[in-house]
Coordinates of C-alpha atoms in Angstrom, one line a residue:
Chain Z
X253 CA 130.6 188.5 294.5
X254 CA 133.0 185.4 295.8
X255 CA 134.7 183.7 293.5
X256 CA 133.8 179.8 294.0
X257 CA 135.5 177.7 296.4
X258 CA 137.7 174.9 294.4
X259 CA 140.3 171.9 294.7
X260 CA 142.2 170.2 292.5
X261 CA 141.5 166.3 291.7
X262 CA 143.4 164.3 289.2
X263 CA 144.1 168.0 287.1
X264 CA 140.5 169.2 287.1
X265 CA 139.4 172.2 289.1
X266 CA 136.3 171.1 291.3
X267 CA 134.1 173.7 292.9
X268 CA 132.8 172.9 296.5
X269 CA 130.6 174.7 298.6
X270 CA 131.4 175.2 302.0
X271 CA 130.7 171.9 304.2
X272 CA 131.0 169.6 301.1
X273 CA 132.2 166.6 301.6
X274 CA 135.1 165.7 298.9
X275 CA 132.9 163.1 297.3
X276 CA 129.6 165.0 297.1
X277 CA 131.7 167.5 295.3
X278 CA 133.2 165.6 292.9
X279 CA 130.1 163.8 292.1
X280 CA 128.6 166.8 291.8
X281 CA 131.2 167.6 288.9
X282 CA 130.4 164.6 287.5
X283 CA 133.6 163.0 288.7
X284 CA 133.4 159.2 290.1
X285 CA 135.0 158.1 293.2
X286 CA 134.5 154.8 293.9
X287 CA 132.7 154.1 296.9
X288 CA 130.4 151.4 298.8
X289 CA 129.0 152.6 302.0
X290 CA 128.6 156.1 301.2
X291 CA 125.2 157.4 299.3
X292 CA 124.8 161.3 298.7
X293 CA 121.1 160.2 300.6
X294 CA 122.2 159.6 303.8
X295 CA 124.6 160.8 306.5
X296 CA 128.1 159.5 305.9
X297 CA 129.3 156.5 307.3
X298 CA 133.4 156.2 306.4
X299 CA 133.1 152.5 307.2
X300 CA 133.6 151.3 303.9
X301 CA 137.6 152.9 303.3
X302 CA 136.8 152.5 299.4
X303 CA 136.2 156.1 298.6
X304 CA 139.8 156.9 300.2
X305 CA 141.3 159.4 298.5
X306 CA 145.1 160.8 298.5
X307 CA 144.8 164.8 300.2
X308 CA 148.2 166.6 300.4
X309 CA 149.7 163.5 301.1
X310 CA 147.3 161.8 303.4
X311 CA 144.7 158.8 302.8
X312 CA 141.6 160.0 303.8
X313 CA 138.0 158.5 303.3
X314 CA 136.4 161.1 300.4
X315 CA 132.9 160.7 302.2
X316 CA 134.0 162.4 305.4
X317 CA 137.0 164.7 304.8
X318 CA 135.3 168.5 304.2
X319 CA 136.3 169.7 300.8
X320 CA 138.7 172.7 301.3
X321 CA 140.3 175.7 299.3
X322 CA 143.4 174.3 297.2
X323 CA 143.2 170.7 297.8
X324 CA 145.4 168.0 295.9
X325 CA 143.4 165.5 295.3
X326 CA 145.0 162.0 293.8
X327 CA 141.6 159.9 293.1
X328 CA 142.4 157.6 290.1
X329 CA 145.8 156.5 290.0
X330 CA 147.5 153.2 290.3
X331 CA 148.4 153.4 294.2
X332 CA 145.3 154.6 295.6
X333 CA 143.1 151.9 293.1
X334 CA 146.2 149.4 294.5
X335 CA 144.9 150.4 298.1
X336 CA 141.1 150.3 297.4
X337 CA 141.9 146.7 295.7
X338 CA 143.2 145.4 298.7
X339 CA 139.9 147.1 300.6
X340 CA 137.7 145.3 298.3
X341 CA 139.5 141.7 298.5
X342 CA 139.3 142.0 301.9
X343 CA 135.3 142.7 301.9
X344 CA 135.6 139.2 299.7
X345 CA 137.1 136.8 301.4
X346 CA 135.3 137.8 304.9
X347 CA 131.9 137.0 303.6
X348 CA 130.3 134.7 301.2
X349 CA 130.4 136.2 297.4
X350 CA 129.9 133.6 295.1
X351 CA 129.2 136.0 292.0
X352 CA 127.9 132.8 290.1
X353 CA 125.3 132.2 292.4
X354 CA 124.0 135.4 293.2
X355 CA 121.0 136.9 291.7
X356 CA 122.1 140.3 292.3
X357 CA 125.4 139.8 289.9
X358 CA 126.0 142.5 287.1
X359 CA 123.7 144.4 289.3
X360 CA 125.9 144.3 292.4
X361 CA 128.4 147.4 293.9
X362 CA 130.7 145.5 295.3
X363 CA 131.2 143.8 292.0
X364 CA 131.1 146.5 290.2
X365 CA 134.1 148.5 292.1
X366 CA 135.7 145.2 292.1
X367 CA 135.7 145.0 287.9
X368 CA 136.4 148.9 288.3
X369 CA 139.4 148.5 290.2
X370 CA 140.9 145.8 288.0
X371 CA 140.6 143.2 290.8
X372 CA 140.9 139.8 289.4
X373 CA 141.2 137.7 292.6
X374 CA 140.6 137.6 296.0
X375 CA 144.3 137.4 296.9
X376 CA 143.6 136.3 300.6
X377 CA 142.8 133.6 302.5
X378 CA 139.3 133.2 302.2
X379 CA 137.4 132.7 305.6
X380 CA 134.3 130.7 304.4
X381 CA 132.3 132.0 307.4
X382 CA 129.4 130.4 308.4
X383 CA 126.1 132.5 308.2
X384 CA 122.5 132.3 308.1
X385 CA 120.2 132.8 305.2
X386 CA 116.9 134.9 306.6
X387 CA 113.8 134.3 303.8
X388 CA 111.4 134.8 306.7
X389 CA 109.6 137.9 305.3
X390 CA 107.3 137.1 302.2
X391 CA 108.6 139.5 300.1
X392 CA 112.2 139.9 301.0
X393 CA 115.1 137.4 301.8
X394 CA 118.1 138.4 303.6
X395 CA 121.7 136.7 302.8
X396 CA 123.9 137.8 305.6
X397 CA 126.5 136.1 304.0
X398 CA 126.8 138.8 301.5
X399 CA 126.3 141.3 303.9
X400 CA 129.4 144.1 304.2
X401 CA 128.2 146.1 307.5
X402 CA 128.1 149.7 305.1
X403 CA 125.0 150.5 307.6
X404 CA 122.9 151.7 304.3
X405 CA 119.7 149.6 305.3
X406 CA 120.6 150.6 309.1
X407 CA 120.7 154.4 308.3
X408 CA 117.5 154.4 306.2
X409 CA 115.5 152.6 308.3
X410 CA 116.0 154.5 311.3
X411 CA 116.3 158.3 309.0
X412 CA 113.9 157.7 306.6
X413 CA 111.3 154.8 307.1
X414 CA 111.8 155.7 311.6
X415 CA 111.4 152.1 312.1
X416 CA 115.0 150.7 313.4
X417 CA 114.6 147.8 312.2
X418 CA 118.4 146.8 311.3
X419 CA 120.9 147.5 313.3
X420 CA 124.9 146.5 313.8
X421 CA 125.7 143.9 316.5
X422 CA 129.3 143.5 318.0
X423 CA 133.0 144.6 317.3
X424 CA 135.7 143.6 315.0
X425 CA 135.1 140.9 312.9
X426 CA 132.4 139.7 314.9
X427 CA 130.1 142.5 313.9
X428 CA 126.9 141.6 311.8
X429 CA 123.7 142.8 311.0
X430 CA 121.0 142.1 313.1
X431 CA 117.0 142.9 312.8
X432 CA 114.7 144.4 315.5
X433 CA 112.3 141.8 316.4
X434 CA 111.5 139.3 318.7
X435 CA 112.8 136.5 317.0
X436 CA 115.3 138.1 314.9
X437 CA 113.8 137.3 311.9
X438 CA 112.8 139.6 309.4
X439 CA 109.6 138.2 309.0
X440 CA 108.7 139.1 312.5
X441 CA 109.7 142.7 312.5
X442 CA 107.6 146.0 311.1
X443 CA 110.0 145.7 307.7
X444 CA 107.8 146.5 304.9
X445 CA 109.0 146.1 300.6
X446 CA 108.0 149.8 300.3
X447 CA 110.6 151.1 303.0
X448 CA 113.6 152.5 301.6
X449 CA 115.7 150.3 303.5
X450 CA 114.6 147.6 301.0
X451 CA 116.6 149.3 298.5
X452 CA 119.7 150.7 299.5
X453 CA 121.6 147.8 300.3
X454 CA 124.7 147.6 297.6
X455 CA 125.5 144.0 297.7
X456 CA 123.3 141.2 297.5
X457 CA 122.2 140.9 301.0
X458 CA 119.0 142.5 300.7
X459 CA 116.8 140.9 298.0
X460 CA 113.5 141.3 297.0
X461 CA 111.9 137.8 296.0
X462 CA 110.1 136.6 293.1
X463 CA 112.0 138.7 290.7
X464 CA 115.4 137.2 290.5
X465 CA 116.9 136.6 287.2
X466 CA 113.4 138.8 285.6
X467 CA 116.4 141.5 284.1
X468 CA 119.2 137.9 282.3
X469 CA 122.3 138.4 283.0
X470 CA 124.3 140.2 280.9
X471 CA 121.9 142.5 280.4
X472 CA 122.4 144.3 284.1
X473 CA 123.4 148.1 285.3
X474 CA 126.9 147.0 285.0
X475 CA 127.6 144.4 282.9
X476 CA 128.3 146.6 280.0
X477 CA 129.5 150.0 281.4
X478 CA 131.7 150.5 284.3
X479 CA 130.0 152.0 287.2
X480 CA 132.2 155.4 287.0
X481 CA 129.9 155.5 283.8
X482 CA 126.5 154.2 285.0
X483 CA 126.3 154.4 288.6
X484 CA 124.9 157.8 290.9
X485 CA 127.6 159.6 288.7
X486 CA 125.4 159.2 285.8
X487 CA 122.0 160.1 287.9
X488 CA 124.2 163.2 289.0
X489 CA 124.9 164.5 285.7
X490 CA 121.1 164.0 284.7
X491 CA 120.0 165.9 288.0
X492 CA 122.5 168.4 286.2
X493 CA 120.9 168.5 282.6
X494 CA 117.1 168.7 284.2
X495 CA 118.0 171.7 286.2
X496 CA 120.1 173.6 283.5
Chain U
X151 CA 157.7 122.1 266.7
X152 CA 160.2 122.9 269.6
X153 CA 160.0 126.6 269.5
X154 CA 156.2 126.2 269.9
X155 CA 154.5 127.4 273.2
X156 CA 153.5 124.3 275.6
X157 CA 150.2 124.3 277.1
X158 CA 148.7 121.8 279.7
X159 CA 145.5 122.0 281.2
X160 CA 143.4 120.2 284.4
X161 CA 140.0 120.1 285.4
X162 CA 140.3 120.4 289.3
X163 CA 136.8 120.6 291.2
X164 CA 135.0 122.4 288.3
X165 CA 132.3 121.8 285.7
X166 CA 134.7 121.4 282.6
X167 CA 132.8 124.8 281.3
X168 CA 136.2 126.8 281.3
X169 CA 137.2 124.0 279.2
X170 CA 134.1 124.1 276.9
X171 CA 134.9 127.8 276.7
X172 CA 138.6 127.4 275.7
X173 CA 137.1 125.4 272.8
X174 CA 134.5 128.0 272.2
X175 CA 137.2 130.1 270.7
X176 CA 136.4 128.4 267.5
X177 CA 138.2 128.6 264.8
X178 CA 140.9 131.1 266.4
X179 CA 142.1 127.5 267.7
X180 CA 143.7 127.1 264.1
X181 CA 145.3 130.4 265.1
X182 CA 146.6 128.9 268.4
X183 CA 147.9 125.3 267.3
X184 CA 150.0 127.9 264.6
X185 CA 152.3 129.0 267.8
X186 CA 151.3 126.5 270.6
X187 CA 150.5 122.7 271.1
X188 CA 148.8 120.6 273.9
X189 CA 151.0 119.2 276.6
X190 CA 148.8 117.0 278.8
X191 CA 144.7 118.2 278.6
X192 CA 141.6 116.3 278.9
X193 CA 141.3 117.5 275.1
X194 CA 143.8 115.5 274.1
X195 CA 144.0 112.6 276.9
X196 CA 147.4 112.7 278.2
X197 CA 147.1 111.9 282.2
X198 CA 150.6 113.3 283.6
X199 CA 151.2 116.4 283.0
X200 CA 155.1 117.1 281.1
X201 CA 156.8 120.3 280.9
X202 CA 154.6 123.3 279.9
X203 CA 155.2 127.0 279.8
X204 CA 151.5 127.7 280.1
X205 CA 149.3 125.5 282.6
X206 CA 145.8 126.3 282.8
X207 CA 143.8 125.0 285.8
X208 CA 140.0 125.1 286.1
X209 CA 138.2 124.3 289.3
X210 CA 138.8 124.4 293.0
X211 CA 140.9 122.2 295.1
X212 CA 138.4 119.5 296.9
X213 CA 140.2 116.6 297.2
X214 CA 143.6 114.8 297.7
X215 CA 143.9 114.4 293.6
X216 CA 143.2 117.7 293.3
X217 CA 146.3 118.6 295.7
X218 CA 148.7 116.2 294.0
X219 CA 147.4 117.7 290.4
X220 CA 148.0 120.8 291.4
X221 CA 150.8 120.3 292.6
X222 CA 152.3 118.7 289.8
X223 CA 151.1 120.9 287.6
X224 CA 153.1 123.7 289.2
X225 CA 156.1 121.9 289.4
X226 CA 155.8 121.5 285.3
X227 CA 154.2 124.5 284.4
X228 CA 156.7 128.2 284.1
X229 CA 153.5 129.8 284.1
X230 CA 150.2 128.7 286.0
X231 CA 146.7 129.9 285.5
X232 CA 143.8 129.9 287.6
X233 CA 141.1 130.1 285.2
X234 CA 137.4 130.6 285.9
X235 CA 135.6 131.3 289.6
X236 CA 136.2 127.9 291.3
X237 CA 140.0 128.3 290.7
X238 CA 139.9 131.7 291.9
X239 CA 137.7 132.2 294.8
X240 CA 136.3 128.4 294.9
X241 CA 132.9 129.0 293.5
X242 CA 130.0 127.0 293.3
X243 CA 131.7 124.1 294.9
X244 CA 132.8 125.6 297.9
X245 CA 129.4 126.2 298.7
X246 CA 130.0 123.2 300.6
X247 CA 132.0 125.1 303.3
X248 CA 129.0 125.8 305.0
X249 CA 128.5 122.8 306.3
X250 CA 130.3 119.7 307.8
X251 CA 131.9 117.1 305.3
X252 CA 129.6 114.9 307.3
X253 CA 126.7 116.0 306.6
X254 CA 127.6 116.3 302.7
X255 CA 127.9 112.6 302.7
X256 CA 125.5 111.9 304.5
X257 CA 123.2 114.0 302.2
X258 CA 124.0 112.7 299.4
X259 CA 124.4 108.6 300.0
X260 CA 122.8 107.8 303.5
X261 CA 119.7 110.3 303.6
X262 CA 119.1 111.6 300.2
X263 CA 115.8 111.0 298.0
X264 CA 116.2 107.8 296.5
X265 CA 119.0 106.6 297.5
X266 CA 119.4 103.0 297.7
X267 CA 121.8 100.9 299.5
X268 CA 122.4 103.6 301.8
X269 CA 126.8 103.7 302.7
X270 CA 129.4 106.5 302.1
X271 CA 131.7 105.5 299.4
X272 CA 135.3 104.4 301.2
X273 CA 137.0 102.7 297.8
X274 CA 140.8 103.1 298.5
X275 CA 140.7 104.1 294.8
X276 CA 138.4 106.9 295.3
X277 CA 139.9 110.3 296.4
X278 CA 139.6 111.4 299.8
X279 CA 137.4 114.7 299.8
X280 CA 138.9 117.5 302.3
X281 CA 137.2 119.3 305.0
X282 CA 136.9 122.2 302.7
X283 CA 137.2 123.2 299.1
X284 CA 139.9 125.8 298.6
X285 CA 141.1 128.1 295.8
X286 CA 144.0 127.3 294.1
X287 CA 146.1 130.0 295.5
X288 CA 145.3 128.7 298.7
X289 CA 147.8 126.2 297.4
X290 CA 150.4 127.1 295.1
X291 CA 151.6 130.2 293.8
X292 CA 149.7 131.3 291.2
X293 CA 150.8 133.7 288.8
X294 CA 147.9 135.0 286.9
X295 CA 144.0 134.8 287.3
X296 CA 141.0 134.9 284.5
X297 CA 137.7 135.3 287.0
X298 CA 134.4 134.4 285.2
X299 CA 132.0 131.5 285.1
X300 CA 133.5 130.5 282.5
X301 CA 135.8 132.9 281.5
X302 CA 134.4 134.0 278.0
X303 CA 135.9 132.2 274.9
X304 CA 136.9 136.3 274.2
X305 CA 138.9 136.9 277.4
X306 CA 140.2 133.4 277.0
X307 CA 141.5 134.2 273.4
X308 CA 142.9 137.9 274.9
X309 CA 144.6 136.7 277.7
X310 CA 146.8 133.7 275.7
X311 CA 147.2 136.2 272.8
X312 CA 149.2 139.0 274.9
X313 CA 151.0 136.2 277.3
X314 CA 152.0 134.6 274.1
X315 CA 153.4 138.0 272.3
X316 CA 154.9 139.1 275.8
X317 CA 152.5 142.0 276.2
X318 CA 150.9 142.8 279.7
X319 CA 147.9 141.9 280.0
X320 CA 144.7 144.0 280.4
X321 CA 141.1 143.1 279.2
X322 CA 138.4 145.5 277.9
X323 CA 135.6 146.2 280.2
X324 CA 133.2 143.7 278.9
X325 CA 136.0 141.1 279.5
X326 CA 136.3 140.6 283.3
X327 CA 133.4 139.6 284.8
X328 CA 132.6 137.2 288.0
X329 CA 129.7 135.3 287.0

């Protein structure tokens, strides 16, 4: 028999099978790596920059770098959280993210990597861009001011529900979402509340009405455990008790 | 009295509720008053702010007397403080950003429900607002931030604590949080 593929990450021996990405295998381990637009669901994306990783020496996103034999992986250690910080107050100050106002707070990845990373302010110039507020649909508003491009309600819309609906729209920082219908509006296109595109999205942008504040703040995923505790690493480890 | 710690604190464009949560520290304030005393602070009513080593500011920066405040306040302050989500990133107030300063106004004293003797207000006396509302950094230097809306009396009482006793600063988990 072949011994098992492994890597090193922060002095733990991770196995990997062949094709792996770094991040699929360490969450496989039960090992957290923060990320935002990756979900072990879909394809990866690599859009997001938060799940980068040091690799022999080299940032590299930990959703699309293969996992190979004898890796040196440097996940959680001051410089790369120092990097990812700057990642996420970047994400910040583009959009909108007024945590106070937000009924996805406690609830919300962004936030949650944010408090994981020890950001404590947005340490840029905020933009203050000026976007549009979709409540269109009946059962679903969209906030594209909270919106961070991670393509998770593009992907599964087009790879699971085969409907298209969302899509991105121009380059730099002039991309944004936009929906597949005649006006625009959500309202008007074949998005339904049971698609799983109405619950991937990791920020607020995505909401489902008339349930807002029905879970009080406070009482949220992760207002009382960090998300390396709580988040898909925790659904991971539970795949891993069912199955043993 | 002179080797105490000097604090002074504002309210910028705020809510006064990191204020009310400074006070929610209780009876820890006994505590406080053992190794620090107010410099200027709507708690104790002194307008101008003197010389502090510690100046806490809550709220946003949305108008010229927010500026000169600010301002001051760094000028007098060693250390400086923004304290709570509107300081930080603008919060609630800078909602306002999305649309013309216009349109605010008229909003509020020329169209709005109610509203009688239609005029915006143009008082010399009364502050001129600015096109946007920015966070303090935006500003000044800052040189530490307490996110939260409010920051909890908790984190309040942990953050003075280990800036007082000159240890770095972290906060348990349940400590940091946006809203």
């Amino acid at each position: 028999m072949n011994t098992r593929k492994t890597f090193r990450m922060d002095g733990r021996t991770i196995p990997f099978e062949d094709g792996q990405s770094i991040i699929d295998a360490a969450l496989a381990a039960g090992e957290y790596i923060p990320h935002l637009c990756h979900n072990p669901e879909f394809t990866p994306h690599g859009s997001c920059r938060v799940c980068t990783v040091d690799v022999d020496g080299r940032m590299v996103s930990a959703c699309t770098q293969p996992a190979a034999e004898g890796q040196q992986v440097v996940n959680n250690s001051d410089p790369v959280n120092h990097y990812r910080r700057r990642l996420l107050q970047m994400l910040f100050v583009e959009g909108n993210h007024v945590c106070p106002g937000c009924e996805k707070s406690g609830a919300c990845q962004l936030q949650a990597v944010a408090y994981y990373t020890g950001m404590l302010a947005p340490h840029f110039t905020h933009f203050f861009p000026r976007r549009e507020v979709d409540a269109s649909h009946p059962d679903t508003v969209i906030d594209f001011n909270r919106c961070i491009l991670c393509e998770l309600c593009v992907r599964a819309s087009r790879d699971v529900d085969g409907k298209n609906v969302f899509s991105i729209s121009g380059r730099g920082i002039q991309s944004r979402l936009i929906i597949n219908s005649n006006t625009g509006r959500l309202g008007d296109s074949d998005y339904d509340r049971a698609d799983k595109a109405a619950s991937v999205c990791p920020v607020g942008a995505i909401l489902p009405k008339h349930q807002g504040y029905e879970v009080p703040i406070g009482e949220r995923l992760y207002d009382q455990r960090p998300i390396s505790v709580v988040g898909d690493v925790a659904q991971a480890k539970q795949g891993d008790n069912g199955d043993g | 009295m002179a080797d105490k710690i000097r604090i002074a604190t504002a309210p910028l464009a705020g809510c006064f509720g990191c204020h009310m949560s400074l006070l929610d520290i209780d009876e820890r304030l006994l505590d406080l008053i053992e190794v620090a005393e107010f410099d200027c602070s709507p708690l104790n009513d002194f307008k101008r702010v003197g010389s502090a080593d510690i100046g806490l500011i809550e709220g946003g920066v949305a108008n010229t007397e927010n500026v000169e405040t600010l301002r001051d306040f760094r000028r007098h302050c060693r250390i400086l403080v923004a304290v709570g989500a509107c300081a930080v990133n603008g919060g609630i107030p800078a909602m306002r950003n999305q649309f013309d300063l216009r349109d605010c106004l008229e909003e509020s004293y020329v169209n709005g429900i109610g509203v009688e003797n239609p005029m915006i207000p143009n008082d010399p006396e009364i502050p001129l607002l600015l096109d946007k509302v920015h966070p303090i950094h935006e500003v000044v230097k800052i040189d530490y931030f307490l996110p939260g809306c409010p920051p909890s009396a908790d984190s309040i009482w942990t953050f003075l604590t280990e800036l007082i006793e000159g240890r770095p600063v972290s906060f348990p988990y349940t400590q940091i949080h946006y809203d």
